[in-house]
Amino acid sequence: MSTTRPVEEPRLLLPGLREVYRVFVRAADELPALPGALPAEVWVSAQLGTLEAAAPHAEGRRAALGDLVTCLRAAGTP
């Protein structure tokens, strides 16, 4: 019998993108291995640019970014 509690998924504005957010969370593991602040900034900008480019409109982009931040915090990413 396991003594760990199931992790509760965060509440999202766009729950249909949950798997997309999981991909971003997994990719965030690359961040600490980068050699410095500038490469890290470029990496984060590229990741966010990908999400922004896929958004159908500004409201969707804001909702997706908010959801992504929620997922990254819930996962305890760097």
Short mmCIF file of N, CA, C and O in Angstrom, two decimals:
data_model
loop_
_atom_site.label_atom_id
_atom_site.label_comp_id
_atom_site.label_asym_id
_atom_site.label_seq_id
_atom_site.Cartn_x
_atom_site.Cartn_y
_atom_site.Cartn_z
N MET A 1 0.84 -1.18 0.00
CA MET A 1 0.00 0.00 0.00
C MET A 1 0.89 1.24 0.00
O MET A 1 1.78 1.39 0.81
N SER A 2 0.60 2.13 -0.90
CA SER A 2 1.38 3.35 -1.03
C SER A 2 0.92 4.39 -0.02
O SER A 2 -0.27 4.53 0.24
N THR A 3 1.88 5.12 0.55
CA THR A 3 1.52 6.16 1.50
C THR A 3 1.55 7.54 0.86
O THR A 3 1.31 8.53 1.53
N THR A 4 1.88 7.62 -0.42
CA THR A 4 1.91 8.91 -1.09
C THR A 4 0.51 9.29 -1.53
O THR A 4 -0.29 8.45 -1.91
N ARG A 5 0.25 10.57 -1.45
CA ARG A 5 -1.04 11.07 -1.89
C ARG A 5 -0.98 11.40 -3.36
O ARG A 5 0.06 11.84 -3.85
N PRO A 6 -2.07 11.21 -4.08
CA PRO A 6 -2.06 11.60 -5.49
C PRO A 6 -1.90 13.11 -5.61
O PRO A 6 -2.42 13.87 -4.80
N VAL A 7 -1.13 13.52 -6.60
CA VAL A 7 -0.92 14.94 -6.83
C VAL A 7 -2.15 15.49 -7.55
O VAL A 7 -2.58 14.96 -8.57
N GLU A 8 -2.70 16.55 -6.99
CA GLU A 8 -3.87 17.16 -7.60
C GLU A 8 -3.44 18.05 -8.75
O GLU A 8 -2.52 18.86 -8.61
N GLU A 9 -4.08 17.87 -9.87
CA GLU A 9 -3.77 18.69 -11.05
C GLU A 9 -4.25 20.12 -10.80
O GLU A 9 -5.32 20.33 -10.22
N PRO A 10 -3.48 21.12 -11.24
CA PRO A 10 -3.92 22.50 -11.06
C PRO A 10 -5.16 22.79 -11.92
O PRO A 10 -5.37 22.17 -12.96
N ARG A 11 -5.96 23.70 -11.46
CA ARG A 11 -7.12 24.15 -12.21
C ARG A 11 -6.66 25.08 -13.32
O ARG A 11 -5.89 26.01 -13.08
N LEU A 12 -7.11 24.83 -14.55
CA LEU A 12 -6.64 25.58 -15.70
C LEU A 12 -7.78 26.26 -16.43
O LEU A 12 -8.90 25.76 -16.46
N LEU A 13 -7.47 27.38 -17.07
CA LEU A 13 -8.44 28.06 -17.93
C LEU A 13 -8.63 27.31 -19.23
O LEU A 13 -9.72 27.30 -19.81
N LEU A 14 -7.56 26.69 -19.71
CA LEU A 14 -7.58 25.92 -20.97
C LEU A 14 -7.15 24.48 -20.69
O LEU A 14 -6.05 24.07 -21.06
N PRO A 15 -8.01 23.69 -20.04
CA PRO A 15 -7.61 22.34 -19.67
C PRO A 15 -7.29 21.43 -20.85
O PRO A 15 -6.56 20.45 -20.71
N GLY A 16 -7.78 21.76 -22.02
CA GLY A 16 -7.48 20.97 -23.21
C GLY A 16 -6.01 21.03 -23.60
O GLY A 16 -5.54 20.19 -24.37
N LEU A 17 -5.28 22.00 -23.05
CA LEU A 17 -3.85 22.14 -23.34
C LEU A 17 -2.97 21.52 -22.25
O LEU A 17 -1.75 21.71 -22.26
N ARG A 18 -3.57 20.76 -21.35
CA ARG A 18 -2.83 20.20 -20.22
C ARG A 18 -1.59 19.41 -20.68
O ARG A 18 -0.51 19.55 -20.12
N GLU A 19 -1.72 18.61 -21.73
CA GLU A 19 -0.57 17.83 -22.21
C GLU A 19 0.51 18.74 -22.79
O GLU A 19 1.71 18.48 -22.63
N VAL A 20 0.12 19.83 -23.42
CA VAL A 20 1.09 20.81 -23.93
C VAL A 20 1.87 21.40 -22.76
O VAL A 20 3.10 21.51 -22.82
N TYR A 21 1.18 21.75 -21.69
CA TYR A 21 1.85 22.30 -20.52
C TYR A 21 2.80 21.27 -19.91
O TYR A 21 3.89 21.62 -19.45
N ARG A 22 2.42 20.00 -19.93
CA ARG A 22 3.30 18.94 -19.41
C ARG A 22 4.60 18.87 -20.21
O ARG A 22 5.67 18.63 -19.64
N VAL A 23 4.50 19.08 -21.51
CA VAL A 23 5.71 19.09 -22.35
C VAL A 23 6.62 20.24 -21.94
O VAL A 23 7.83 20.08 -21.82
N PHE A 24 6.04 21.41 -21.70
CA PHE A 24 6.83 22.56 -21.26
C PHE A 24 7.47 22.28 -19.90
O PHE A 24 8.63 22.64 -19.67
N VAL A 25 6.74 21.66 -18.99
CA VAL A 25 7.28 21.33 -17.67
C VAL A 25 8.47 20.38 -17.81
O VAL A 25 9.52 20.59 -17.19
N ARG A 26 8.33 19.35 -18.65
CA ARG A 26 9.45 18.42 -18.85
C ARG A 26 10.65 19.14 -19.49
O ARG A 26 11.80 18.89 -19.12
N ALA A 27 10.38 20.04 -20.42
CA ALA A 27 11.46 20.77 -21.09
C ALA A 27 12.19 21.69 -20.12
O ALA A 27 13.38 21.96 -20.30
N ALA A 28 11.50 22.16 -19.09
CA ALA A 28 12.13 23.07 -18.13
C ALA A 28 13.27 22.42 -17.37
O ALA A 28 14.12 23.11 -16.81
N ASP A 29 13.36 21.09 -17.39
CA ASP A 29 14.48 20.40 -16.75
C ASP A 29 15.80 20.76 -17.42
O ASP A 29 16.86 20.59 -16.82
N GLU A 30 15.75 21.24 -18.66
CA GLU A 30 16.96 21.64 -19.38
C GLU A 30 17.55 22.95 -18.85
O GLU A 30 18.74 23.20 -19.00
N LEU A 31 16.73 23.76 -18.25
CA LEU A 31 17.14 25.11 -17.85
C LEU A 31 18.35 25.15 -16.92
O LEU A 31 19.29 25.90 -17.18
N PRO A 32 18.40 24.37 -15.85
CA PRO A 32 19.57 24.45 -14.95
C PRO A 32 20.90 24.05 -15.61
O PRO A 32 21.95 24.44 -15.14
N ALA A 33 20.84 23.28 -16.68
CA ALA A 33 22.07 22.83 -17.34
C ALA A 33 22.66 23.88 -18.27
O ALA A 33 23.78 23.71 -18.75
N LEU A 34 21.95 24.95 -18.52
CA LEU A 34 22.46 25.98 -19.42
C LEU A 34 23.62 26.71 -18.77
O LEU A 34 23.68 26.86 -17.55
N PRO A 35 24.59 27.21 -19.57
CA PRO A 35 25.82 27.75 -19.03
C PRO A 35 25.74 29.12 -18.36
O PRO A 35 26.68 29.55 -17.72
N GLY A 36 24.63 29.82 -18.49
CA GLY A 36 24.56 31.14 -17.88
C GLY A 36 23.21 31.79 -18.04
O GLY A 36 22.27 31.20 -18.60
N ALA A 37 23.11 33.03 -17.56
CA ALA A 37 21.84 33.75 -17.57
C ALA A 37 21.36 34.08 -18.99
O ALA A 37 20.18 33.95 -19.28
N LEU A 38 22.26 34.50 -19.85
CA LEU A 38 21.85 34.87 -21.21
C LEU A 38 21.29 33.67 -21.99
O LEU A 38 20.20 33.77 -22.56
N PRO A 39 21.98 32.54 -22.02
CA PRO A 39 21.40 31.38 -22.70
C PRO A 39 20.07 30.96 -22.08
O PRO A 39 19.16 30.52 -22.78
N ALA A 40 19.95 31.10 -20.77
CA ALA A 40 18.69 30.75 -20.11
C ALA A 40 17.57 31.69 -20.55
O ALA A 40 16.44 31.26 -20.82
N GLU A 41 17.87 32.97 -20.65
CA GLU A 41 16.89 33.96 -21.10
C GLU A 41 16.44 33.67 -22.53
O GLU A 41 15.26 33.73 -22.86
N VAL A 42 17.39 33.35 -23.40
CA VAL A 42 17.08 33.03 -24.79
C VAL A 42 16.23 31.76 -24.85
O VAL A 42 15.25 31.69 -25.60
N TRP A 43 16.56 30.77 -24.05
CA TRP A 43 15.82 29.51 -24.02
C TRP A 43 14.36 29.75 -23.60
O TRP A 43 13.44 29.27 -24.23
N VAL A 44 14.20 30.50 -22.52
CA VAL A 44 12.83 30.79 -22.03
C VAL A 44 12.06 31.58 -23.08
O VAL A 44 10.89 31.29 -23.35
N SER A 45 12.69 32.57 -23.69
CA SER A 45 12.01 33.36 -24.72
C SER A 45 11.57 32.49 -25.90
O SER A 45 10.47 32.66 -26.42
N ALA A 46 12.42 31.56 -26.29
CA ALA A 46 12.05 30.66 -27.39
C ALA A 46 10.87 29.78 -27.02
O ALA A 46 9.96 29.56 -27.83
N GLN A 47 10.86 29.28 -25.79
CA GLN A 47 9.75 28.43 -25.34
C GLN A 47 8.44 29.22 -25.33
O GLN A 47 7.40 28.75 -25.81
N LEU A 48 8.48 30.42 -24.77
CA LEU A 48 7.27 31.25 -24.71
C LEU A 48 6.84 31.70 -26.10
O LEU A 48 5.65 31.82 -26.37
N GLY A 49 7.80 31.94 -26.98
CA GLY A 49 7.46 32.31 -28.35
C GLY A 49 6.70 31.21 -29.07
O GLY A 49 5.79 31.47 -29.85
N THR A 50 7.07 29.97 -28.79
CA THR A 50 6.36 28.83 -29.38
C THR A 50 4.91 28.81 -28.93
O THR A 50 4.00 28.64 -29.74
N LEU A 51 4.68 29.01 -27.64
CA LEU A 51 3.31 29.03 -27.11
C LEU A 51 2.53 30.21 -27.68
O LEU A 51 1.39 30.06 -28.09
N GLU A 52 3.17 31.37 -27.74
CA GLU A 52 2.50 32.56 -28.25
C GLU A 52 2.12 32.40 -29.72
O GLU A 52 1.03 32.78 -30.13
N ALA A 53 3.00 31.82 -30.51
CA ALA A 53 2.73 31.64 -31.93
C ALA A 53 1.55 30.71 -32.18
O ALA A 53 0.85 30.85 -33.19
N ALA A 54 1.32 29.79 -31.26
CA ALA A 54 0.23 28.83 -31.44
C ALA A 54 -1.12 29.36 -30.97
O ALA A 54 -2.15 28.78 -31.28
N ALA A 55 -1.12 30.46 -30.24
CA ALA A 55 -2.37 31.01 -29.70
C ALA A 55 -3.21 31.63 -30.81
O ALA A 55 -2.68 32.35 -31.67
N PRO A 56 -4.51 31.39 -30.78
CA PRO A 56 -5.37 31.93 -31.84
C PRO A 56 -5.63 33.43 -31.72
O PRO A 56 -5.94 34.08 -32.69
N HIS A 57 -5.49 33.98 -30.51
CA HIS A 57 -5.74 35.41 -30.28
C HIS A 57 -5.13 35.82 -28.94
O HIS A 57 -4.67 34.97 -28.17
N ALA A 58 -5.11 37.12 -28.66
CA ALA A 58 -4.44 37.64 -27.46
C ALA A 58 -5.04 37.07 -26.18
O ALA A 58 -4.31 36.73 -25.25
N GLU A 59 -6.34 36.94 -26.12
CA GLU A 59 -6.98 36.41 -24.91
C GLU A 59 -6.55 34.95 -24.67
O GLU A 59 -6.27 34.56 -23.55
N GLY A 60 -6.51 34.17 -25.73
CA GLY A 60 -6.05 32.79 -25.63
C GLY A 60 -4.60 32.71 -25.21
O GLY A 60 -4.21 31.84 -24.42
N ARG A 61 -3.79 33.62 -25.72
CA ARG A 61 -2.37 33.66 -25.36
C ARG A 61 -2.20 33.95 -23.87
O ARG A 61 -1.45 33.27 -23.17
N ARG A 62 -2.95 34.93 -23.37
CA ARG A 62 -2.86 35.26 -21.94
C ARG A 62 -3.31 34.09 -21.08
O ARG A 62 -2.69 33.78 -20.06
N ALA A 63 -4.38 33.43 -21.47
CA ALA A 63 -4.88 32.29 -20.71
C ALA A 63 -3.85 31.16 -20.71
O ALA A 63 -3.59 30.54 -19.68
N ALA A 64 -3.25 30.89 -21.87
CA ALA A 64 -2.26 29.82 -21.97
C ALA A 64 -1.02 30.14 -21.14
O ALA A 64 -0.48 29.25 -20.46
N LEU A 65 -0.56 31.38 -21.17
CA LEU A 65 0.61 31.76 -20.37
C LEU A 65 0.31 31.63 -18.88
O LEU A 65 1.14 31.15 -18.11
N GLY A 66 -0.88 32.06 -18.47
CA GLY A 66 -1.27 31.92 -17.07
C GLY A 66 -1.33 30.46 -16.65
O GLY A 66 -0.85 30.09 -15.57
N ASP A 67 -1.91 29.63 -17.49
CA ASP A 67 -1.97 28.20 -17.21
C ASP A 67 -0.57 27.59 -17.13
O ASP A 67 -0.29 26.76 -16.26
N LEU A 68 0.30 28.01 -18.04
CA LEU A 68 1.66 27.47 -18.05
C LEU A 68 2.38 27.82 -16.75
O LEU A 68 3.03 26.97 -16.13
N VAL A 69 2.25 29.05 -16.31
CA VAL A 69 2.88 29.46 -15.04
C VAL A 69 2.32 28.63 -13.89
O VAL A 69 3.06 28.15 -13.03
N THR A 70 1.01 28.42 -13.89
CA THR A 70 0.38 27.60 -12.86
C THR A 70 0.96 26.19 -12.85
O THR A 70 1.28 25.64 -11.79
N CYS A 71 1.11 25.60 -14.02
CA CYS A 71 1.64 24.24 -14.13
C CYS A 71 3.10 24.17 -13.72
O CYS A 71 3.54 23.23 -13.05
N LEU A 72 3.90 25.17 -14.11
CA LEU A 72 5.31 25.20 -13.74
C LEU A 72 5.47 25.33 -12.22
O LEU A 72 6.30 24.67 -11.62
N ARG A 73 4.65 26.16 -11.62
CA ARG A 73 4.70 26.30 -10.15
C ARG A 73 4.28 25.01 -9.48
O ARG A 73 4.92 24.59 -8.51
N ALA A 74 3.21 24.42 -9.95
CA ALA A 74 2.72 23.17 -9.35
C ALA A 74 3.76 22.06 -9.45
O ALA A 74 3.87 21.23 -8.54
N ALA A 75 4.54 22.06 -10.51
CA ALA A 75 5.56 21.03 -10.71
C ALA A 75 6.86 21.36 -9.96
O ALA A 75 7.75 20.52 -9.88
N GLY A 76 6.97 22.57 -9.45
CA GLY A 76 8.18 22.96 -8.74
C GLY A 76 9.38 23.09 -9.65
O GLY A 76 10.51 22.78 -9.25
N THR A 77 9.17 23.57 -10.86
CA THR A 77 10.28 23.71 -11.81
C THR A 77 11.21 24.84 -11.41
O THR A 77 10.82 25.74 -10.67
N PRO A 78 12.42 24.82 -11.93
CA PRO A 78 13.38 25.90 -11.59
C PRO A 78 12.97 27.23 -12.20
O PRO A 78 12.26 27.28 -13.17
#
